[in-house]
mmCIF file of C-alpha atoms and ligand atoms in Angstrom:
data_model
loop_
_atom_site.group_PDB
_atom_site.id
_atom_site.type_symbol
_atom_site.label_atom_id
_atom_site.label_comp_id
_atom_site.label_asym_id
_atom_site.label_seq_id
_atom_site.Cartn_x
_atom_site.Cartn_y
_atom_site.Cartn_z
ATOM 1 C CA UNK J 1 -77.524 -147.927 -50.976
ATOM 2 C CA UNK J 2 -77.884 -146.957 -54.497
ATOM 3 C CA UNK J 3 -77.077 -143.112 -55.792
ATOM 4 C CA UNK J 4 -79.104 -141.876 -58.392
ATOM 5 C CA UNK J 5 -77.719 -138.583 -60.011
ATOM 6 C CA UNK J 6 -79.867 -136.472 -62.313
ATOM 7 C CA UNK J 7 -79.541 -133.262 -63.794
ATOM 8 C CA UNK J 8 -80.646 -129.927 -62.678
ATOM 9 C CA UNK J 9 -78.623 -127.394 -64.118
ATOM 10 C CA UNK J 10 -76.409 -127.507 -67.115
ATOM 11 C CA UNK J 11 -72.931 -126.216 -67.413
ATOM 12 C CA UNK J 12 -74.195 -122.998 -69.933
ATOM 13 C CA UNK J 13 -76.815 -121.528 -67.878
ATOM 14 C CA UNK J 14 -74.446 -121.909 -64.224
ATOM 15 C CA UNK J 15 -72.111 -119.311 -66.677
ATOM 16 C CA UNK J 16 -74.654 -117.146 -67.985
ATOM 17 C CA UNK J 17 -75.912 -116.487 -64.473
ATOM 18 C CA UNK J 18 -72.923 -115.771 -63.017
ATOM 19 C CA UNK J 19 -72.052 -113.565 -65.351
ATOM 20 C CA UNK J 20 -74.685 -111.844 -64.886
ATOM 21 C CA UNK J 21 -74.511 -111.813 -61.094
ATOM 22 C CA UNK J 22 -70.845 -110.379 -61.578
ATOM 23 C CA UNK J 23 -72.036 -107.687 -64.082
ATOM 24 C CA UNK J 24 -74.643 -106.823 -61.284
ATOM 25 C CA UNK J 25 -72.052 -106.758 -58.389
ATOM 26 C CA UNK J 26 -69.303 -104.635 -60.444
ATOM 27 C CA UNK J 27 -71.722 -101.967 -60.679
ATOM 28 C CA UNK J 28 -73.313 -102.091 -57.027
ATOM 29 C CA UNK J 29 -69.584 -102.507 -55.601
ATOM 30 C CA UNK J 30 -67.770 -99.812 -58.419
ATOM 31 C CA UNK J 31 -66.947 -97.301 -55.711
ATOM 32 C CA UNK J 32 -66.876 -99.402 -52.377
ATOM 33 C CA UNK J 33 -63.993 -101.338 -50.908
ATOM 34 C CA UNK J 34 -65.478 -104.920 -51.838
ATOM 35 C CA UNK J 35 -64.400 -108.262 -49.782
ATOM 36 C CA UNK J 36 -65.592 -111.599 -51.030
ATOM 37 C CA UNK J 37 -65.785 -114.136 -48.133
ATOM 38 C CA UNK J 38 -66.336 -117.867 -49.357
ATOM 39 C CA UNK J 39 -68.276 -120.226 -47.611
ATOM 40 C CA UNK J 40 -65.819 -123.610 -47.831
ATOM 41 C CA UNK J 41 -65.592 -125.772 -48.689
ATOM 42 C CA UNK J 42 -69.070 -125.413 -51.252
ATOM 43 C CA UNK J 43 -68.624 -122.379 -52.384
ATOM 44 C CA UNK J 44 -65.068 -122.803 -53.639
ATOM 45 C CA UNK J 45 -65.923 -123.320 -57.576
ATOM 46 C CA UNK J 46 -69.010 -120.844 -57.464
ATOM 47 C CA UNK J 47 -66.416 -117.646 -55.820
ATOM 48 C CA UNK J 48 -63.860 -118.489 -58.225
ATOM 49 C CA UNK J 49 -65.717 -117.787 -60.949
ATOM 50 C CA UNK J 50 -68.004 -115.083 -59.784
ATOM 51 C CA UNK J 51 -64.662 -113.333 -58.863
ATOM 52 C CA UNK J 52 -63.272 -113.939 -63.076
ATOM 53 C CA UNK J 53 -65.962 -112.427 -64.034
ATOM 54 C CA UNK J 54 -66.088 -108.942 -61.549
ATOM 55 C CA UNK J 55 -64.807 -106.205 -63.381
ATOM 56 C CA UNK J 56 -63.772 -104.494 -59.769
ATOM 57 C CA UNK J 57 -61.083 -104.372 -58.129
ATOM 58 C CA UNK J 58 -62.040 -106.753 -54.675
ATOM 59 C CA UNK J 59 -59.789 -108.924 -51.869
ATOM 60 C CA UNK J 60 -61.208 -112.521 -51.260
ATOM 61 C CA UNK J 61 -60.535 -114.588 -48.075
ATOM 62 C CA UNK J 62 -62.917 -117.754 -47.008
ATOM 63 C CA UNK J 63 -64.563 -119.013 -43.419
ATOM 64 C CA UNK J 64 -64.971 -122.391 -43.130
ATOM 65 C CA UNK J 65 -67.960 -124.188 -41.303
ATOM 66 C CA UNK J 66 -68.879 -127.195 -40.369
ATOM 67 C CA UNK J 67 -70.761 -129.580 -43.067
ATOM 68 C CA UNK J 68 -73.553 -131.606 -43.033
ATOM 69 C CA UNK J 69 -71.132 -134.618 -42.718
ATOM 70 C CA UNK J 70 -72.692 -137.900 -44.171
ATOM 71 C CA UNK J 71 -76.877 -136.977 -43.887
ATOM 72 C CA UNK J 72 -78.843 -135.054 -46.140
ATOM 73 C CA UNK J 73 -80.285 -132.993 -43.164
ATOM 74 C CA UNK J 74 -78.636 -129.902 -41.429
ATOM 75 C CA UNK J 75 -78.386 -130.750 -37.929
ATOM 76 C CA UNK J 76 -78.626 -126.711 -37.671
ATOM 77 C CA UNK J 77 -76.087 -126.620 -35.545
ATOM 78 C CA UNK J 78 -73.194 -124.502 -37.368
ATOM 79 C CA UNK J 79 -69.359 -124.930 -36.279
ATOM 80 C CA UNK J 80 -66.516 -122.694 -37.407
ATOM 81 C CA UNK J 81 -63.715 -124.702 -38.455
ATOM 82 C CA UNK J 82 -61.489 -121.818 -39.609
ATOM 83 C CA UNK J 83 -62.228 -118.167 -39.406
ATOM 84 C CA UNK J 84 -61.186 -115.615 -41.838
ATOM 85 C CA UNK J 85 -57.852 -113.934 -41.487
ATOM 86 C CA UNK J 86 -58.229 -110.437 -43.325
ATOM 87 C CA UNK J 87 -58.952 -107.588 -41.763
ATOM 88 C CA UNK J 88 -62.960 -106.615 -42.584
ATOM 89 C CA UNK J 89 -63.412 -103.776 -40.668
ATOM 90 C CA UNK J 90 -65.288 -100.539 -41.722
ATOM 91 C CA UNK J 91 -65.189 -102.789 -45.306
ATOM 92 C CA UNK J 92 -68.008 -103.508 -47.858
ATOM 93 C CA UNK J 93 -68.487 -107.797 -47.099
ATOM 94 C CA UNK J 94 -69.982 -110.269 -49.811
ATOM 95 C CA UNK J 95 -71.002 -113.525 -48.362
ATOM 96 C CA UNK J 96 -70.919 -116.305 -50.744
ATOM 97 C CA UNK J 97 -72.679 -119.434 -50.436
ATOM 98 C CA UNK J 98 -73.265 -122.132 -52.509
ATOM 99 C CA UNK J 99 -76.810 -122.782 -51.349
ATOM 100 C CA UNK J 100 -79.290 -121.048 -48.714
ATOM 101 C CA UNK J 101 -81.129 -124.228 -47.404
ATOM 102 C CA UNK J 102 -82.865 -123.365 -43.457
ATOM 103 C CA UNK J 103 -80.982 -120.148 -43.908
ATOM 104 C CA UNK J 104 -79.478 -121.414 -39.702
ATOM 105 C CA UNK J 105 -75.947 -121.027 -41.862
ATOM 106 C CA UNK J 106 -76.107 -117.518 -42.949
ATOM 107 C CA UNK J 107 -77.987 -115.905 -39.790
ATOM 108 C CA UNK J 108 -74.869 -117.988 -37.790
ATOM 109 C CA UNK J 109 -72.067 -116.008 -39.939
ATOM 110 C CA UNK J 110 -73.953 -112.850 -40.300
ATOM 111 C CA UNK J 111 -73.679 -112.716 -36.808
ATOM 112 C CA UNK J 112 -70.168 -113.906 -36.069
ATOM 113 C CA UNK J 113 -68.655 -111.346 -39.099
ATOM 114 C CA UNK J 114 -70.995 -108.536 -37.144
ATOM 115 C CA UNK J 115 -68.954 -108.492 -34.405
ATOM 116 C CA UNK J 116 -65.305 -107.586 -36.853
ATOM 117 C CA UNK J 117 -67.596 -104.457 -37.692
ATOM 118 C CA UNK J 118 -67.713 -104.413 -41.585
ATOM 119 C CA UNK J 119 -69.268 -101.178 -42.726
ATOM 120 C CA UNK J 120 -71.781 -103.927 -44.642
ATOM 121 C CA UNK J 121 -72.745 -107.554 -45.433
ATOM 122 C CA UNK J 122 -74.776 -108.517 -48.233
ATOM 123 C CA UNK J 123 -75.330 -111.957 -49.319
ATOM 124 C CA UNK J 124 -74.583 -113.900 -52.868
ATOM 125 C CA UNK J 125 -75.957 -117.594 -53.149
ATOM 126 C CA UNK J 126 -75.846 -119.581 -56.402
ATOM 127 C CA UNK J 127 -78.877 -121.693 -55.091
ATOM 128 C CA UNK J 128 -81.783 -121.243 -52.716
ATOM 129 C CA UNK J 129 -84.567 -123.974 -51.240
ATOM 130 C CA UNK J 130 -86.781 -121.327 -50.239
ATOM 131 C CA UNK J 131 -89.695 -123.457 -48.924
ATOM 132 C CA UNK J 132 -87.267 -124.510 -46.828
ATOM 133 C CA UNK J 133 -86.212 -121.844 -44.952
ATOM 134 C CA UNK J 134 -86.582 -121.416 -41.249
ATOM 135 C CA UNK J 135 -85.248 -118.074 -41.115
ATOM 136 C CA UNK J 136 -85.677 -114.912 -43.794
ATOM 137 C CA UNK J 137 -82.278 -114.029 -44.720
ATOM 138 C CA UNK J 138 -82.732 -111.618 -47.270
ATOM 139 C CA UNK J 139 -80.549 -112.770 -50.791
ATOM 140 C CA UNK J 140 -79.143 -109.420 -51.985
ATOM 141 C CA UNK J 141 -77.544 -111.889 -55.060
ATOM 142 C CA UNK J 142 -79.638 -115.092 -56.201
ATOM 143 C CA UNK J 143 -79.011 -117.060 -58.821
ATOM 144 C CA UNK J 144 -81.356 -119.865 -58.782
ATOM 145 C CA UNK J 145 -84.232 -120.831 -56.585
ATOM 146 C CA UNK J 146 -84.625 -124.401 -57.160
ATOM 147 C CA UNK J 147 -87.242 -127.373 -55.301
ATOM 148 C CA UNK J 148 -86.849 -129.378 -52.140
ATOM 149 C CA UNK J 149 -83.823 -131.770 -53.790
ATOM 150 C CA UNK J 150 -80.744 -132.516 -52.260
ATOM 151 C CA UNK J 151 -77.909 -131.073 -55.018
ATOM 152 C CA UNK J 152 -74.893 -131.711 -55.948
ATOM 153 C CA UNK J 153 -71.968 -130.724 -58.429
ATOM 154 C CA UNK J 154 -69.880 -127.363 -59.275
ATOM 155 C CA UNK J 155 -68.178 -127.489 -55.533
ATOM 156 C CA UNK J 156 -71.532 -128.983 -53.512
ATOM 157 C CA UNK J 157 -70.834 -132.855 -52.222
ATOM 158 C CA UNK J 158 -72.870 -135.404 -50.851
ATOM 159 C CA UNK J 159 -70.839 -136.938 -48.292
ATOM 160 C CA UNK J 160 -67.749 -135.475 -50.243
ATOM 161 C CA UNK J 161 -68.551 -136.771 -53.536
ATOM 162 C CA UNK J 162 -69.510 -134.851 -56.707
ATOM 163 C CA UNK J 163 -68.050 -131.651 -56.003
ATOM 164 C CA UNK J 164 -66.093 -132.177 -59.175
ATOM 165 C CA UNK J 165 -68.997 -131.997 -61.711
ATOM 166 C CA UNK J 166 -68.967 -129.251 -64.435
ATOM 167 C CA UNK J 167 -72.983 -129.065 -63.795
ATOM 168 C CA UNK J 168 -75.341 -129.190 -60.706
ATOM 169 C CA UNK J 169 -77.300 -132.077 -60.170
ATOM 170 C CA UNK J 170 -79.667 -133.675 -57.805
ATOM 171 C CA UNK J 171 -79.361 -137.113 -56.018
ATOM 172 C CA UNK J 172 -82.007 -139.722 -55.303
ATOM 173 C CA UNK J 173 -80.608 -142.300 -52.887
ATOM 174 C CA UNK J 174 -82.175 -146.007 -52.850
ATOM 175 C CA UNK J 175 -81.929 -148.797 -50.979
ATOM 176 C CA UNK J 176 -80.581 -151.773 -52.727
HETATM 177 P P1 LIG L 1 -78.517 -124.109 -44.068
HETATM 178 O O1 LIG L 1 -77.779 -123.679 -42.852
HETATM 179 O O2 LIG L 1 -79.594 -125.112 -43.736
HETATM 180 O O3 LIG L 1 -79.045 -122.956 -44.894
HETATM 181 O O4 LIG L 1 -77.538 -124.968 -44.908
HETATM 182 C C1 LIG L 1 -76.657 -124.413 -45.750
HETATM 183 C C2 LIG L 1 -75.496 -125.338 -46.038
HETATM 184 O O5 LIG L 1 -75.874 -126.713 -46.086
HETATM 185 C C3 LIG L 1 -74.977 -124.993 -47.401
HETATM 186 O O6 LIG L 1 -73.882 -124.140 -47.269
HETATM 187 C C4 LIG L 1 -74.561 -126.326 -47.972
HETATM 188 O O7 LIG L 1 -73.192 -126.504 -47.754
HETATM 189 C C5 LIG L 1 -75.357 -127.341 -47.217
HETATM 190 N N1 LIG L 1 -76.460 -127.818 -48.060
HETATM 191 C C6 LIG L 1 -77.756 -127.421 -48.017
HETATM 192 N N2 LIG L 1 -78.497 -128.047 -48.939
HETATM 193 C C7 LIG L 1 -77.641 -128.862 -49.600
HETATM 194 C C8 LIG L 1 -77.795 -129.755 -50.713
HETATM 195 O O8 LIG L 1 -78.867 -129.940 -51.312
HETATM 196 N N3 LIG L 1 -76.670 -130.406 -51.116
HETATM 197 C C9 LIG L 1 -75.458 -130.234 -50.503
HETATM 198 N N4 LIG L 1 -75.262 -129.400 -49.486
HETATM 199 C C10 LIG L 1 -76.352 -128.719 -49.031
HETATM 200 MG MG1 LIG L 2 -72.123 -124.281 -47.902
#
């Protein structure tokens, strides 16, 4: 099997919109008791420099869940691998993902983080595949909507891989 890697979005616009997602945030979040919780591992490079950028004071902890191993299809069935460990309730909750695909992910942690009684949860994603959604999560922070491709780069893998790149990207895979 070949990889093909192309590019999607470069390295200048990923910074520009999160700056402006930060800018956004700071001023929604200036008087509330903001948490940041990172969806691992994806959304390791995308929280750590949305959080640079805040100009709030905010805590940060991360819930890991289960990947989509070595397919490009979500089996939909979401595992937690490790929970978070600060204490969320009566707290203001951001959720950030790297990319809202069925939207079976986000409805699963919504959910779950319900329970520990945060006073709210709104949602940042860098990147959403809305024609692919089977569920309507509402987005409160978007940065990009992008097409039906499966991505990779700044923190999102394909079977591990690419999570190093500076940009995102989108694979084609080919038999050889
Ligand atoms: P959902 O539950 O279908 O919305 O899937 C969301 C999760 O699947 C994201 O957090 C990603 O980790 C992963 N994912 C979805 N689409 C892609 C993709 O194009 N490339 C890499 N990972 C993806
Ligand atoms: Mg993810």
């Amino acid at each position: 099997m070949n990889i093909k890697l192309f590019k999607l979005i470069d390295e200048e616009d990923i910074k520009n919109k999160v700056k402006e997602l930060a800018e956004k945030i700071s001023s929604d979040y200036s008087d509330k008791e903001l948490i940041l919780i990172g969806i691992l591992k994806g959304a390791f490079v995308f929280l750590s420099d949305l959080i640079r950028n805040l100009t709030i004071p905010c805590l940060c902890d991360f819930i890991k869940v289960s990947s989509y191993g070595k397919g490009t299809e979500s089996s939909g069935i979401v595992k937690i691998l490790s929970d978070i460990s600060i204490d969320i309730k009566d707290k203001d909750i951001l959720l950030v993902e790297d990319i809202v695909d069925t939207g079976l992910t986000l409805k699963y942690l919504i959910d779950h983080l319900s329970l520990k009684k945060p006073k709210s949860i709104k949602i940042c994603a860098l990147l959403d595949k809305k024609e692919r959604h089977k569920i309507e999560i509402p987005i409160d922070y978007l940065g990009f909507t992008i097409p039906n491709k499966f991505v990779v780069g700044y923190g999102i893998d394909y079977d591990e891989k690419f999570r190093y790149l500076p940009y995102i990207g989108y694979i084609e895979l080919e038999k050889s």
